[in-house]
């Protein structure tokens, strides 16, 4: 083969192992050119989405260049939603489903989501999170996990995969080998999971074993250090973890996808180009990129890094070819899955199986039952934390909106910790005074993880012992408020379910 033909073939191989994002609701020319040159996958984010119909037009435009193109999305439902980022998810997330602990319900919710994604032309969903949230202070997983019990997480991981794939969309279990017991957000720095191999085998690996048994054909690596297997390299860059543990020990022979390669956990030390090369060398078959770095220049940089690594001997060409083969094989399989999927009917926001599941996940204390239903329009105070980067800043959440629809005259305020610390907002003025002579509803999100929020809830409930607290994150330890409602997630569906219970029931 001539050197020009070889370099062209190498470029095609390099393009085929990337899963880039892009900006806009129509396909940019550079993406279409790259698909023609061998790019086998793209990933969609909320910036690409206006409606299911518009996404279907976009994916049709993309697939005109390659009918087997893998179109991926990071859609977990619940707090992490892309397809419904403008409205909030009409389905509850994993923690709510794990709380109900009805595998058939979980399968039905995932199948419902799959029908919507399939109608939009999506073929791969970076979900479910198979992480066991064993550290309640985890800043990145939380309600994205089915829970803290490996058996519960395994059961619902399997059900979610079955449901999604029954609708024609491939699932992707993440974040291998388990991101649930960390205290650092991998978007910014490298977390460590210091457990020994026995503990990892008992705590973190069962859901991934269950995912493989359920027929998952894609697994996403996590950007975390697991010293029991590799003291030097994070899982995404570790052959010991991706090949030794995932392929040899767990018997997984499908597609290994990296978590977003631009995340600080891997780029701080190696740069985005160095991390990409090391990931493919370690056993990653498809490199997810473009959540933050969505330009043509990024794809060009990574293609050059991969081809240069091959010609320089840093990356064996056989490994790059093997990764490209796996991508092709997965593309063919997922295209067949899409063609065979159950189109069915897709529930709209606020009704159908998502609403049923969100309602079933709500839990009340006895004092809350006694205080309901609200008969007068309340004042709602929503305590808003800074969320991690997986949760779209644009995604609405809370209870005030759906309460206002049911009780006209409902007023609300949203308070952030920084405002309280800087003294620009005082709870007396914005929370207690407007609630004088009316019901007070306090909405929180992970009180146990935020000291400022805990102080605010304690102060407000001391002043108003009749206040009702709605916790939309992890329940944590009980607050001083006797009347509490737990939604186990902050999706739009969960907000509607809480508002419904506040206004229509005294028995729960």
XYZ file of N, CA, C and O in Angstrom, residues 137-238:
408
model
N -22.143 11.053 49.935
C -21.569 12.358 49.610
C -21.069 12.426 48.169
O -20.453 13.412 47.770
N -21.334 11.379 47.395
C -20.897 11.338 46.001
C -21.456 12.554 45.247
O -22.670 12.723 45.161
N -20.600 13.401 44.670
C -21.096 14.624 44.032
C -21.580 14.438 42.596
O -22.114 15.363 42.001
N -21.400 13.247 42.035
C -21.654 13.063 40.614
C -22.742 12.030 40.318
O -23.403 12.090 39.295
N -22.990 11.082 41.222
C -23.968 10.026 40.933
C -25.285 10.298 41.667
O -26.262 10.693 41.064
N -25.373 10.086 42.975
C -26.589 10.411 43.718
C -27.821 9.733 43.154
O -27.850 8.511 42.971
N -28.850 10.534 42.823
C -30.122 9.974 42.355
C -30.022 9.379 40.948
O -30.992 8.803 40.447
N -28.860 9.474 40.307
C -28.673 8.829 39.003
C -28.504 7.311 39.168
O -28.585 6.572 38.195
N -28.266 6.868 40.394
C -28.114 5.442 40.695
C -29.459 4.873 41.137
O -30.287 5.571 41.725
N -29.658 3.565 40.882
C -30.870 2.897 41.377
C -30.851 2.760 42.894
O -31.885 2.447 43.491
N -29.692 2.952 43.539
C -29.644 2.877 44.986
C -28.286 2.474 45.513
O -27.286 2.458 44.792
N -28.241 2.112 46.783
C -26.987 1.767 47.452
C -26.830 0.267 47.673
O -25.817 -0.179 48.206
N -27.816 -0.518 47.263
C -27.779 -1.969 47.426
C -27.432 -2.611 46.075
O -28.169 -2.434 45.098
N -26.321 -3.353 45.990
C -25.924 -3.945 44.706
C -26.996 -4.840 44.086
O -27.124 -4.883 42.858
N -27.776 -5.530 44.918
C -28.828 -6.398 44.368
C -29.930 -5.578 43.691
O -30.405 -5.926 42.607
N -30.337 -4.491 44.341
C -31.367 -3.616 43.759
C -30.852 -3.012 42.454
O -31.545 -3.005 41.428
N -29.615 -2.510 42.494
C -29.048 -1.877 41.295
C -28.919 -2.900 40.171
O -29.231 -2.605 39.007
N -28.506 -4.108 40.485
C -28.371 -5.162 39.465
C -29.721 -5.484 38.833
O -29.842 -5.598 37.605
N -30.732 -5.646 39.674
C -32.067 -6.017 39.202
C -32.621 -4.964 38.240
O -33.163 -5.283 37.176
N -32.448 -3.696 38.611
C -33.033 -2.626 37.796
C -32.160 -2.256 36.602
O -32.688 -1.817 35.574
N -30.862 -2.460 36.716
C -29.988 -2.294 35.543
C -30.424 -3.263 34.450
O -30.584 -2.884 33.281
N -30.639 -4.525 34.816
C -31.088 -5.540 33.852
C -32.437 -5.165 33.251
O -32.626 -5.243 32.023
N -33.372 -4.759 34.092
C -34.716 -4.424 33.611
C -34.678 -3.226 32.667
O -35.354 -3.213 31.627
N -33.883 -2.221 33.008
C -33.778 -1.003 32.191
C -33.212 -1.351 30.817
O -33.704 -0.873 29.781
N -32.172 -2.189 30.796
C -31.559 -2.599 29.527
C -32.566 -3.367 28.674
O -32.723 -3.102 27.473
N -33.260 -4.300 29.291
C -34.267 -5.073 28.543
C -35.333 -4.156 27.951
O -35.728 -4.289 26.791
N -35.816 -3.221 28.752
C -36.877 -2.319 28.298
C -36.419 -1.436 27.153
O -37.094 -1.324 26.121
N -35.275 -0.797 27.323
C -34.772 0.110 26.284
C -34.538 -0.646 24.979
O -34.970 -0.210 23.904
N -33.887 -1.809 25.078
C -33.518 -2.540 23.870
C -34.737 -3.180 23.194
O -34.730 -3.391 21.982
N -35.802 -3.429 23.958
C -37.027 -3.947 23.343
C -37.640 -2.928 22.395
O -38.398 -3.286 21.492
N -37.319 -1.641 22.602
C -37.849 -0.583 21.739
C -36.922 -0.257 20.578
O -37.213 0.644 19.800
N -35.784 -0.945 20.493
C -34.906 -0.751 19.345
C -33.737 0.184 19.565
O -33.071 0.583 18.610
N -33.465 0.543 20.824
C -32.343 1.431 21.133
C -31.352 0.678 22.020
O -31.746 0.057 23.017
N -30.079 0.732 21.651
C -29.044 0.018 22.413
C -28.745 0.746 23.717
O -28.647 1.969 23.753
N -28.604 -0.031 24.781
C -28.229 0.519 26.088
C -26.711 0.520 26.243
O -25.993 -0.157 25.506
N -26.233 1.279 27.218
C -24.794 1.339 27.514
C -24.644 1.449 29.032
O -24.969 2.483 29.618
N -24.185 0.381 29.674
C -24.027 0.390 31.136
C -22.810 1.229 31.513
O -21.739 1.073 30.940
N -22.971 2.106 32.496
C -21.876 2.997 32.889
C -21.865 3.160 34.415
O -22.858 2.825 35.075
N -20.786 3.619 35.045
C -19.477 3.991 34.525
C -18.484 2.965 35.065
O -18.146 3.027 36.247
N -18.086 2.012 34.239
C -17.284 0.868 34.664
C -15.922 1.312 35.205
O -15.286 2.171 34.625
N -15.465 0.680 36.333
C -16.047 -0.448 37.077
C -16.968 -0.043 38.226
O -17.225 -0.827 39.122
N -17.482 1.193 38.193
C -18.406 1.651 39.235
C -17.966 2.977 39.818
O -16.874 3.090 40.365
N -18.840 3.996 39.684
C -18.499 5.367 40.066
C -19.221 5.778 41.346
O -19.290 6.949 41.694
N -19.794 4.790 42.061
C -20.681 5.131 43.161
C -20.019 5.450 44.481
O -20.634 6.067 45.351
N -18.753 5.058 44.657
C -18.096 5.260 45.952
C -16.934 6.229 45.814
O -15.802 5.924 46.159
N -17.212 7.410 45.247
C -16.174 8.429 45.109
C -16.657 9.722 45.745
O -17.850 9.903 45.991
N -15.719 10.647 45.981
C -16.067 11.914 46.611
C -15.641 13.109 45.763
O -15.708 14.245 46.206
N -15.187 12.847 44.511
C -14.721 13.900 43.610
C -15.495 13.796 42.300
O -15.761 12.691 41.816
N -15.855 14.932 41.722
C -16.550 14.976 40.434
C -15.517 14.842 39.317
O -14.654 15.705 39.157
N -15.624 13.781 38.519
C -14.629 13.506 37.482
C -14.659 14.503 36.330
O -13.771 14.511 35.485
N -15.692 15.373 36.271
C -15.665 16.443 35.281
C -14.483 17.373 35.548
O -13.975 18.011 34.630
N -14.079 17.459 36.818
C -13.074 18.439 37.206
C -11.731 17.823 37.593
O -10.685 18.402 37.326
N -11.738 16.676 38.238
C -10.489 16.073 38.708
C -10.675 14.562 38.798
O -11.765 14.044 38.568
N -9.589 13.877 39.148
C -9.600 12.414 39.128
C -10.039 11.846 40.477
O -9.334 11.969 41.477
N -11.207 11.200 40.536
C -11.632 10.555 41.777
C -10.927 9.207 41.958
O -10.442 8.614 40.987
N -10.896 8.745 43.183
C -10.286 7.452 43.467
C -11.287 6.557 44.191
O -12.071 7.027 45.025
N -11.261 5.274 43.831
C -12.101 4.262 44.485
C -11.133 3.306 45.173
O -10.608 2.385 44.563
N -10.863 3.523 46.472
C -9.742 2.838 47.138
C -10.043 1.438 47.669
O -9.215 0.843 48.343
N -11.203 0.888 47.376
C -11.588 -0.422 47.934
C -10.688 -1.539 47.413
O -10.063 -1.426 46.352
N -10.637 -2.636 48.166
C -9.917 -3.825 47.729
C -10.736 -4.619 46.724
O -11.930 -4.371 46.536
N -10.104 -5.608 46.100
C -10.772 -6.359 45.030
C -12.009 -7.100 45.531
O -13.010 -7.163 44.809
N -11.960 -7.636 46.727
C -13.128 -8.373 47.250
C -14.327 -7.448 47.420
O -15.458 -7.799 47.059
N -14.063 -6.251 47.960
C -15.148 -5.287 48.163
C -15.697 -4.810 46.815
O -16.915 -4.681 46.636
N -14.818 -4.563 45.854
C -15.247 -4.140 44.517
C -16.108 -5.228 43.885
O -17.159 -4.949 43.291
N -15.673 -6.475 44.028
C -16.425 -7.599 43.449
C -17.815 -7.719 44.069
O -18.787 -8.054 43.384
N -17.920 -7.411 45.363
C -19.210 -7.542 46.052
C -20.087 -6.308 45.871
O -21.317 -6.412 45.815
N -19.461 -5.132 45.759
C -20.210 -3.875 45.804
C -20.449 -3.264 44.427
O -21.567 -2.881 44.089
N -19.408 -3.144 43.611
C -19.495 -2.358 42.370
C -19.749 -3.195 41.121
O -20.398 -2.730 40.186
N -19.233 -4.424 41.096
C -19.286 -5.204 39.849
C -20.609 -5.929 39.579
O -20.930 -6.173 38.401
N -21.395 -6.317 40.599
C -22.613 -7.083 40.288
C -23.534 -6.454 39.241
O -24.023 -7.172 38.351
N -23.784 -5.129 39.262
C -24.665 -4.579 38.224
C -24.084 -4.708 36.812
O -24.850 -4.846 35.840
N -22.766 -4.660 36.685
C -22.164 -4.812 35.358
C -22.241 -6.269 34.894
O -22.465 -6.531 33.707
N -22.065 -7.188 35.831
C -22.278 -8.602 35.483
C -23.726 -8.819 35.034
O -24.000 -9.515 34.055
N -24.651 -8.188 35.741
C -26.074 -8.306 35.396
C -26.346 -7.681 34.028
O -27.142 -8.206 33.237
N -25.679 -6.573 33.737
C -25.856 -5.905 32.443
C -25.401 -6.801 31.302
O -26.081 -6.921 30.272
N -24.255 -7.444 31.478
C -23.739 -8.358 30.453
C -24.727 -9.511 30.260
O -25.068 -9.887 29.129
N -25.223 -10.057 31.368
C -26.181 -11.165 31.291
C -27.483 -10.735 30.620
O -28.153 -11.539 29.962
N -27.845 -9.453 30.751
C -29.090 -8.943 30.167
C -28.944 -8.601 28.693
O -29.910 -8.178 28.057
N -27.734 -8.759 28.158
C -27.533 -8.538 26.734
C -27.054 -7.156 26.355
O -27.183 -6.743 25.202
N -26.473 -6.422 27.301
C -25.929 -5.107 26.944
C -24.756 -5.298 25.984
O -23.949 -6.212 26.159
N -24.668 -4.458 24.966
C -23.595 -4.583 23.976
C -22.650 -3.389 24.004
O -21.762 -3.288 23.156
N -22.860 -2.465 24.955
C -21.944 -1.335 25.131
C -21.768 -1.066 26.616
O -22.734 -1.132 27.387
N -20.532 -0.798 27.011
C -20.200 -0.439 28.395
C -19.340 0.812 28.345
O -18.406 0.900 27.549
N -19.676 1.797 29.182
C -18.898 3.034 29.254
C -17.937 2.976 30.427
O -18.325 2.630 31.549
N -16.689 3.324 30.159
C -15.675 3.348 31.224
C -15.821 4.613 32.052
O -16.283 5.650 31.574
N -15.411 4.535 33.294
C -15.414 5.694 34.182
C -14.021 6.275 34.320
O -13.023 5.556 34.282
N -13.960 7.603 34.490
C -12.672 8.269 34.714
C -12.386 8.268 36.220
O -12.553 9.279 36.895
N -12.002 7.119 36.744
C -11.670 7.057 38.165
C -10.513 6.092 38.370
O -10.350 5.127 37.614
N -9.717 6.392 39.380
C -8.579 5.545 39.719
C -9.067 4.409 40.622
O -9.773 4.655 41.600
N -8.715 3.184 40.263
C -9.079 2.014 41.068
C -7.777 1.295 41.413
O -7.357 0.363 40.715
N -7.106 1.712 42.485
C -5.750 1.215 42.777
C -5.666 -0.300 42.943
O -4.615 -0.885 42.683
N -6.756 -0.948 43.350
C -6.718 -2.407 43.509
C -6.412 -3.102 42.182
O -5.878 -4.221 42.169
N -6.754 -2.444 41.072
C -6.473 -3.009 39.750
C -5.363 -2.269 39.022
O -4.608 -2.884 38.262
N -5.282 -0.965 39.211
C -4.254 -0.179 38.529
C -3.986 1.076 39.355
O -4.826 1.978 39.397
N -2.833 1.148 40.031
C -2.559 2.284 40.903
C -2.164 3.554 40.150
O -2.068 4.621 40.751
N -1.938 3.440 38.832
C -1.389 4.566 38.084
C -2.355 5.214 37.100
O -2.320 6.422 36.898
N -3.212 4.394 36.473
C -4.035 4.917 35.382
C -5.524 4.805 35.698
O -5.969 3.771 36.201
N -6.299 5.851 35.380
C -7.754 5.757 35.563
C -8.333 4.675 34.660
O -7.741 4.306 33.645
N -9.504 4.181 35.015
C -10.096 3.026 34.334
C -10.142 3.206 32.816
O -9.842 2.273 32.057
N -10.505 4.394 32.354
C -10.599 4.641 30.914
C -9.274 4.426 30.201
O -9.250 4.099 29.016
N -8.167 4.589 30.907
C -6.839 4.491 30.290
C -6.093 3.232 30.735
O -4.898 3.094 30.485
N -6.814 2.314 31.390
C -6.160 1.160 32.009
C -6.488 -0.144 31.284
O -7.633 -0.600 31.304
